[in-house]
Coordinates of C-alpha atoms in Angstrom, one line a residue:
X17 CA -22.3 -11.4 -21.0
X18 CA -20.7 -9.8 -23.6
X19 CA -19.4 -5.8 -22.8
X20 CA -17.4 -3.8 -24.8
X21 CA -14.0 -3.9 -23.5
X22 CA -12.3 -1.0 -22.8
X23 CA -8.8 -0.2 -23.6
X24 CA -6.7 -1.2 -21.2
X25 CA -3.2 -0.2 -20.2
X26 CA -0.6 -1.0 -17.1
X27 CA -0.5 2.2 -15.2
X28 CA 1.4 0.7 -12.5
X29 CA 4.5 -1.3 -11.5
X30 CA 4.8 -2.6 -8.2
X31 CA 8.5 -4.2 -6.8
X32 CA 8.8 -6.4 -4.3
X33 CA 11.9 -6.4 -2.1
X34 CA 11.9 -9.5 0.3
X35 CA 14.9 -8.5 2.4
X36 CA 14.8 -7.3 6.2
X37 CA 17.6 -6.8 8.7
X38 CA 14.8 -7.2 11.3
X39 CA 11.6 -9.2 11.0
X40 CA 8.7 -7.1 12.9
X41 CA 6.4 -8.7 15.1
X42 CA 3.1 -7.9 13.3
X43 CA 4.5 -8.2 9.7
X44 CA 3.1 -11.5 7.3
X45 CA 4.2 -10.3 3.7
X46 CA 6.4 -12.3 2.1
X47 CA 10.1 -11.5 3.7
X48 CA 13.4 -12.7 4.4
X49 CA 16.2 -12.0 6.8
X50 CA 18.9 -10.2 4.7
X51 CA 22.0 -12.6 6.0
X52 CA 23.4 -15.1 4.1
X53 CA 20.6 -14.5 1.3
X54 CA 21.2 -14.2 -2.5
X55 CA 20.6 -10.4 -2.7
X56 CA 22.7 -9.7 -5.4
X57 CA 21.2 -12.3 -7.7
X58 CA 17.9 -11.5 -7.0
X59 CA 18.1 -7.6 -8.0
X60 CA 19.1 -9.6 -11.4
X61 CA 16.5 -11.7 -11.6
X62 CA 14.3 -8.9 -11.2
X63 CA 16.1 -7.4 -14.2
X64 CA 15.5 -10.7 -16.2
X65 CA 11.5 -10.7 -15.0
X66 CA 11.1 -6.8 -16.2
X67 CA 12.5 -7.8 -19.5
X68 CA 10.0 -10.6 -19.7
X69 CA 7.2 -7.8 -19.0
X70 CA 8.8 -5.8 -21.7
X71 CA 5.4 -5.7 -23.8
X72 CA 3.0 -5.3 -21.2
X73 CA 5.4 -2.4 -19.6
X74 CA 5.9 -0.5 -23.0
X75 CA 2.4 -0.4 -24.4
X76 CA 1.3 0.6 -20.6
X77 CA 1.1 4.3 -19.6
X78 CA 3.2 3.9 -16.2
X79 CA 2.6 6.6 -14.2
X80 CA 3.6 5.2 -10.7
X81 CA 6.4 2.8 -9.6
X82 CA 6.2 1.9 -5.7
X83 CA 9.6 -0.6 -4.3
X84 CA 7.8 -2.2 -1.4
X85 CA 9.0 -5.1 0.9
X86 CA 10.5 -6.6 2.8
X87 CA 12.6 -3.4 2.9
X88 CA 14.0 -1.7 -0.1
X89 CA 16.3 0.5 2.2
X90 CA 17.9 -3.1 3.7
X91 CA 20.1 -2.8 0.2
X92 CA 23.5 -1.5 0.5
X93 CA 24.2 1.7 -1.7
X94 CA 25.5 -0.5 -4.4
X95 CA 22.7 -3.0 -4.5
X96 CA 20.3 0.1 -4.5
X97 CA 22.1 1.5 -7.4
X98 CA 22.1 -1.6 -9.7
X99 CA 18.6 -2.6 -8.5
X100 CA 17.5 1.4 -9.7
X101 CA 19.8 1.0 -13.0
X102 CA 17.6 -2.0 -13.9
X103 CA 14.0 -0.2 -13.3
X104 CA 15.8 2.9 -15.4
X105 CA 16.7 0.6 -18.2
X106 CA 13.5 -1.3 -18.4
X107 CA 10.4 0.4 -17.5
X108 CA 9.5 3.5 -19.3
X109 CA 9.6 6.6 -17.3
X110 CA 8.5 9.3 -19.5
X111 CA 5.0 9.8 -17.9
X112 CA 6.1 8.3 -14.4
X113 CA 4.7 10.6 -12.1
X114 CA 5.2 9.2 -8.5
X115 CA 8.0 7.0 -7.9
X116 CA 8.0 5.8 -4.2
X117 CA 10.4 3.6 -1.7
X118 CA 9.3 2.0 1.4
X119 CA 11.8 3.2 3.9
X120 CA 13.0 2.0 7.9
X121 CA 14.2 5.4 9.4
X122 CA 17.3 3.8 10.6
X123 CA 18.5 2.6 7.3
X124 CA 18.2 5.6 5.3
X125 CA 21.8 7.5 5.0
X126 CA 22.0 10.6 3.3
X127 CA 24.0 9.1 0.4
X128 CA 21.1 6.3 -0.1
X129 CA 18.9 9.3 -0.6
X130 CA 21.0 11.5 -2.7
X131 CA 21.6 7.9 -4.9
X132 CA 17.3 7.8 -4.9
X133 CA 17.1 11.5 -6.0
X134 CA 19.2 10.7 -8.6
X135 CA 17.4 7.6 -10.3
X136 CA 13.9 9.8 -10.1
X137 CA 12.6 8.5 -7.2
X138 CA 10.2 11.0 -5.4
X139 CA 8.1 9.9 -2.4
X140 CA 9.4 8.0 0.2
X141 CA 6.8 6.1 2.9
X142 CA 8.6 5.2 5.8
X143 CA 7.3 3.1 8.4
X144 CA 7.5 4.7 12.0
X145 CA 4.4 3.0 13.3
X146 CA 4.8 4.9 16.8
X147 CA 6.6 7.5 18.6
X148 CA 6.5 5.6 21.5
X149 CA 10.0 3.7 22.3
X150 CA 8.4 1.0 24.4
X151 CA 5.4 0.3 22.1
X152 CA 8.7 0.6 19.3
X153 CA 10.6 -2.5 20.8
X154 CA 7.2 -4.5 21.2
X155 CA 6.4 -4.0 17.7
X156 CA 10.2 -5.4 17.1
X157 CA 11.4 -2.1 15.2
X158 CA 14.3 -1.1 15.5
X159 CA 14.8 2.8 14.8
X160 CA 14.3 5.4 17.1
X161 CA 12.7 8.7 16.9
X162 CA 16.0 10.5 16.6
X163 CA 16.2 8.4 13.1
X164 CA 12.8 9.7 11.8
X165 CA 14.3 13.3 12.7
X166 CA 17.3 12.7 10.9
X167 CA 15.8 11.6 7.7
X168 CA 13.4 14.6 7.6
X169 CA 16.9 16.4 7.5
X170 CA 18.4 14.4 4.9
X171 CA 15.2 15.0 2.9
X172 CA 15.3 18.7 3.2
X173 CA 19.3 18.5 2.2
X174 CA 18.3 16.3 -1.0
X175 CA 14.9 18.5 -1.5
X176 CA 13.0 15.2 -1.8
X177 CA 9.5 16.4 -3.1
X178 CA 7.3 14.2 -0.7
X179 CA 7.5 11.8 2.4
X180 CA 5.0 9.7 3.8
X181 CA 5.0 8.0 7.6
X182 CA 2.6 4.8 8.8
X183 CA 1.3 5.0 12.1
X184 CA -0.5 2.1 13.6
X185 CA -3.1 1.9 16.4
X186 CA -4.7 -0.9 18.3
X187 CA -1.4 -2.0 19.3
X188 CA -0.7 -3.9 22.4
X189 CA -1.0 -2.2 26.0
X190 CA -1.5 1.1 23.8
X191 CA -3.1 3.9 25.4
X192 CA -5.5 6.3 24.1
X193 CA -2.8 8.9 25.5
X194 CA -0.1 7.3 23.9
X195 CA -2.1 7.4 20.7
X196 CA -2.5 11.3 21.0
X197 CA 1.2 11.8 21.8
X198 CA 2.2 10.2 18.3
X199 CA -0.2 11.9 16.3
X200 CA 1.0 15.5 18.0
X201 CA 4.8 14.1 16.9
X202 CA 3.6 13.1 13.6
X203 CA 2.0 16.7 13.0
X204 CA 5.4 18.3 14.3
X205 CA 7.2 16.7 11.2
X206 CA 4.8 18.8 8.8
X207 CA 5.3 16.4 6.0
X208 CA 2.3 16.0 3.1
X209 CA 1.3 12.8 3.8
X210 CA 0.1 10.1 6.9
X211 CA -1.0 6.7 6.8
X212 CA -2.5 5.2 10.1
X213 CA -3.7 1.9 10.3
X214 CA -5.1 -0.6 13.0
X215 CA -3.2 -3.5 13.9
X216 CA -4.4 -6.8 12.1
X217 CA -3.0 -9.9 13.7
X218 CA -2.4 -11.7 11.0
X219 CA -1.4 -15.8 11.0
X220 CA 2.1 -16.7 10.8
X221 CA 3.5 -14.0 12.5
X222 CA 5.0 -13.5 16.2
X223 CA 1.8 -11.8 17.4
X224 CA -0.3 -14.5 16.3
X225 CA 1.2 -16.9 18.0
X226 CA 1.5 -15.0 21.1
X227 CA -2.3 -14.4 20.8
X228 CA -2.9 -17.4 20.6
X229 CA -1.0 -18.5 23.8
X230 CA -3.1 -15.5 25.7
X231 CA 0.0 -13.5 25.9
X232 CA -1.1 -10.1 23.6
X233 CA -3.1 -7.9 25.4
X234 CA -4.8 -5.7 22.9
X235 CA -6.8 -2.5 23.4
X236 CA -10.8 -3.7 22.9
X237 CA -13.0 -2.6 20.0
X238 CA -14.4 0.6 21.9
X239 CA -10.8 2.1 22.3
X240 CA -9.9 1.1 18.8
X241 CA -12.7 3.0 17.3
X242 CA -12.3 5.6 20.0
X243 CA -8.7 6.3 18.7
X244 CA -10.1 5.9 14.7
X245 CA -12.5 8.9 15.9
X246 CA -9.4 10.7 17.3
X247 CA -7.5 10.2 14.5
X248 CA -10.0 11.6 11.7
X249 CA -10.8 14.8 13.9
X250 CA -7.1 15.3 14.8
X251 CA -6.1 15.2 11.0
X252 CA -8.8 17.2 10.2
X253 CA -7.6 20.1 12.5
X254 CA -4.1 19.7 11.3
X255 CA -4.8 20.5 7.7
X256 CA -4.9 16.8 6.2
X257 CA -7.7 15.9 4.0
X258 CA -9.0 12.2 4.4
X259 CA -9.2 10.5 1.1
X260 CA -9.2 7.0 1.8
X261 CA -10.1 4.9 5.1
X262 CA -6.5 4.8 6.3
X263 CA -5.0 7.6 4.4
X264 CA -4.8 11.5 4.6
X265 CA -2.7 14.2 2.6
X266 CA -2.4 18.0 2.3
X267 CA -4.2 18.9 -0.7
X268 CA -2.6 17.2 -4.4
X269 CA -0.5 14.9 -2.0
X270 CA -2.4 11.7 -2.5
X271 CA -0.7 8.4 -3.1
X272 CA -1.1 8.2 -6.7
X273 CA 0.2 4.3 -6.6
X274 CA -2.6 3.4 -3.9
X275 CA -5.2 5.1 -5.9
X276 CA -4.1 3.2 -8.7
X277 CA -5.0 0.1 -6.4
X278 CA -8.4 1.4 -5.3
X279 CA -9.5 2.9 -8.6
X280 CA -9.1 -1.1 -9.7
X281 CA -6.6 0.1 -12.6
X282 CA -3.8 -2.6 -13.9
X283 CA -0.4 -3.0 -13.0
X284 CA 2.3 -5.4 -12.9
X285 CA 3.9 -6.8 -9.9
X286 CA 7.4 -7.6 -10.1
X287 CA 9.4 -9.8 -7.4
X288 CA 9.1 -13.1 -5.3
X289 CA 5.6 -13.1 -4.0
X290 CA 4.3 -10.1 -5.6
X291 CA 1.3 -9.9 -6.8
X292 CA -0.4 -8.0 -10.3
X293 CA -3.4 -7.2 -12.6
X294 CA -2.8 -6.8 -16.3
X295 CA -5.3 -7.4 -18.7
X296 CA -8.3 -8.7 -16.8
X297 CA -6.0 -11.4 -15.1
X298 CA -4.4 -11.5 -11.2
X299 CA -1.7 -13.4 -10.9
X300 CA 0.7 -13.8 -7.8
X301 CA 4.4 -14.5 -8.1
X302 CA 6.1 -17.8 -6.3
X303 CA 7.1 -16.6 -3.0
X304 CA 10.2 -18.6 -1.9
X305 CA 13.4 -17.1 -3.5
X306 CA 15.0 -20.0 -5.4
X307 CA 11.9 -21.2 -6.9
X308 CA 11.0 -17.0 -8.1
X309 CA 14.2 -17.1 -9.5
X310 CA 14.9 -21.0 -11.4
X311 CA 11.9 -19.9 -13.4
X312 CA 13.6 -16.8 -14.6
X313 CA 16.6 -18.8 -15.2
X314 CA 15.0 -20.6 -17.1
X315 CA 13.6 -17.4 -19.2
X316 CA 9.8 -17.6 -17.7
X317 CA 7.7 -15.5 -15.6
X318 CA 7.9 -16.9 -12.1
X319 CA 3.9 -16.7 -11.7
X320 CA 2.4 -19.5 -9.2
X321 CA -1.2 -18.4 -9.6
X322 CA -3.6 -16.5 -12.3
X323 CA -7.2 -16.0 -12.6
X324 CA -9.1 -14.1 -14.5
X325 CA -11.4 -11.9 -13.0
X326 CA -14.9 -12.1 -14.1
X327 CA -17.4 -9.6 -15.1
X328 CA -19.1 -10.2 -12.1
X329 CA -15.7 -9.9 -9.8
X330 CA -14.7 -6.8 -11.4
X331 CA -17.9 -4.8 -10.8
X332 CA -17.8 -6.7 -6.8
X333 CA -13.8 -5.1 -6.9
X334 CA -15.0 -1.5 -8.2
X335 CA -17.1 -1.3 -5.2
X336 CA -15.6 -2.7 -2.2
X337 CA -12.3 -1.1 -3.7
X338 CA -14.0 2.2 -4.5
X339 CA -15.6 2.5 -1.5
X340 CA -12.3 2.7 0.5
X341 CA -12.1 6.3 -1.1
X342 CA -13.9 9.5 0.6
X343 CA -15.1 10.4 -2.8
X344 CA -16.4 6.7 -3.4
X345 CA -17.4 5.2 -6.4
X346 CA -18.9 7.3 -9.8
X347 CA -21.9 6.2 -10.9
X348 CA -20.9 7.5 -14.2
X349 CA -17.3 5.6 -14.5
X350 CA -18.9 2.6 -13.2
X351 CA -21.7 2.5 -16.5
X352 CA -18.8 3.5 -18.8
X353 CA -16.8 0.6 -17.6
X354 CA -19.4 -2.1 -17.4
X355 CA -22.7 -0.9 -19.6
X356 CA -25.1 -1.3 -16.7
X357 CA -26.0 1.4 -14.2
X358 CA -25.0 1.2 -10.7
X359 CA -28.6 1.2 -9.4
X360 CA -29.3 -1.9 -12.1
X361 CA -26.5 -4.0 -10.3
X362 CA -26.8 -3.0 -6.8
X363 CA -30.2 -1.0 -6.3
X364 CA -31.3 -3.1 -3.2
X365 CA -27.8 -3.0 -1.3
X366 CA -27.4 0.4 -1.7
X367 CA -30.7 1.4 -0.6
X368 CA -30.6 -0.7 2.8
X369 CA -27.2 0.8 3.4
X370 CA -28.6 4.2 3.0
X371 CA -31.1 3.7 5.2
X372 CA -28.4 2.3 7.8
X373 CA -26.9 5.7 7.0
X374 CA -23.7 3.7 6.4
X375 CA -23.3 5.2 2.6
X376 CA -24.3 8.2 1.0
X377 CA -25.1 9.1 -2.6
X378 CA -24.7 12.6 -3.6
X379 CA -24.8 14.2 -7.4
X380 CA -22.3 11.0 -9.1
X381 CA -20.7 9.4 -6.1
X382 CA -21.4 7.2 -3.3
X383 CA -19.0 6.9 -0.7
X384 CA -19.2 5.8 2.8
X385 CA -20.5 8.2 5.5
X386 CA -18.3 9.1 9.0
X387 CA -20.4 6.1 10.3
X388 CA -19.5 4.1 7.6
X389 CA -16.0 4.4 7.9
X390 CA -15.9 2.7 11.1
X391 CA -17.5 -0.9 9.9
X392 CA -16.0 -0.3 6.2
X393 CA -15.7 -4.2 5.9
X394 CA -19.1 -5.0 6.7
X395 CA -20.4 -2.2 4.1
X396 CA -18.4 -4.1 1.3
X397 CA -19.6 -7.4 2.3
X398 CA -22.6 -6.1 0.9
X399 CA -21.7 -6.3 -2.8
X400 CA -19.7 -9.7 -2.3
X401 CA -22.5 -12.5 -3.9

């Protein structure tokens, strides 16, 4: 079907730093132990890749940059300085509203935070996961609660505008009482944003190997659901607005970069194993460092796979990404994008989900009900042909 193409511009940049000083037991991202890796060469390769994306970056309207990993804060002060210098040289920063970096609490020094502020980083996303020291060890985390508190002090000293922490529930042997205690500790920090995810045991992780051998004891579905219900109630009671299934913030402090994903907007993904979405094409880079850097040495983008998203797939993505947001999917925006009404495309599915009280329709938006948030993946399946 011929649909009038909207003016599409890249709105964000994701930059992958695949190095870690410690590999967590649950992590399935593209990552490598820091020791004996070509870290300096990798950073220079990122600069080459940024240069190859110059046209799309300059024609875009870059509003968000996100340094992810791996762990960006695993870099030395000098390496971090070089990375941020390359970003400043190659990526238009005039319209950037949010410049985020993931961080491990025990790797953040005052000097690194001062450097990031100097280059315009205005948001930290810190992997805390839990405030229970025994559970931290089970996860393979190396920080302590004291590291977290110290970073909060540094943030005040460097006038960091925004800090987010990640928490996890449904952890091995985790009790409801431990989950409650972690949330209470988080609230004491008085930070503007908290993300909270249930543990997913992914293939090729230490946890997956333990689970397959019957050596990993996880909370049951009922307890995990109870933890999620408690999470939503406590966030609301402590002044946090839930704007997405797993994300909560003070007013005006939602993650702009993550909203870019859920709004199905386009972004450039840079780095080994990074994914991007540009000009209607989703792509992923080579993951192995050698292959990634070899392609760039040849003056070629290190793309391993790319796929043009069909008209039907774009509508599917609009639904299962957009419904993650509490606000849901706008009927008006859907029609503007696809020249069809939402009911023309998904009328039967919507009617059934409303009957099951899993979604609601109010004015211009369709969104998950509180009940629907507990079974979001089940709801999303309705929109996949």
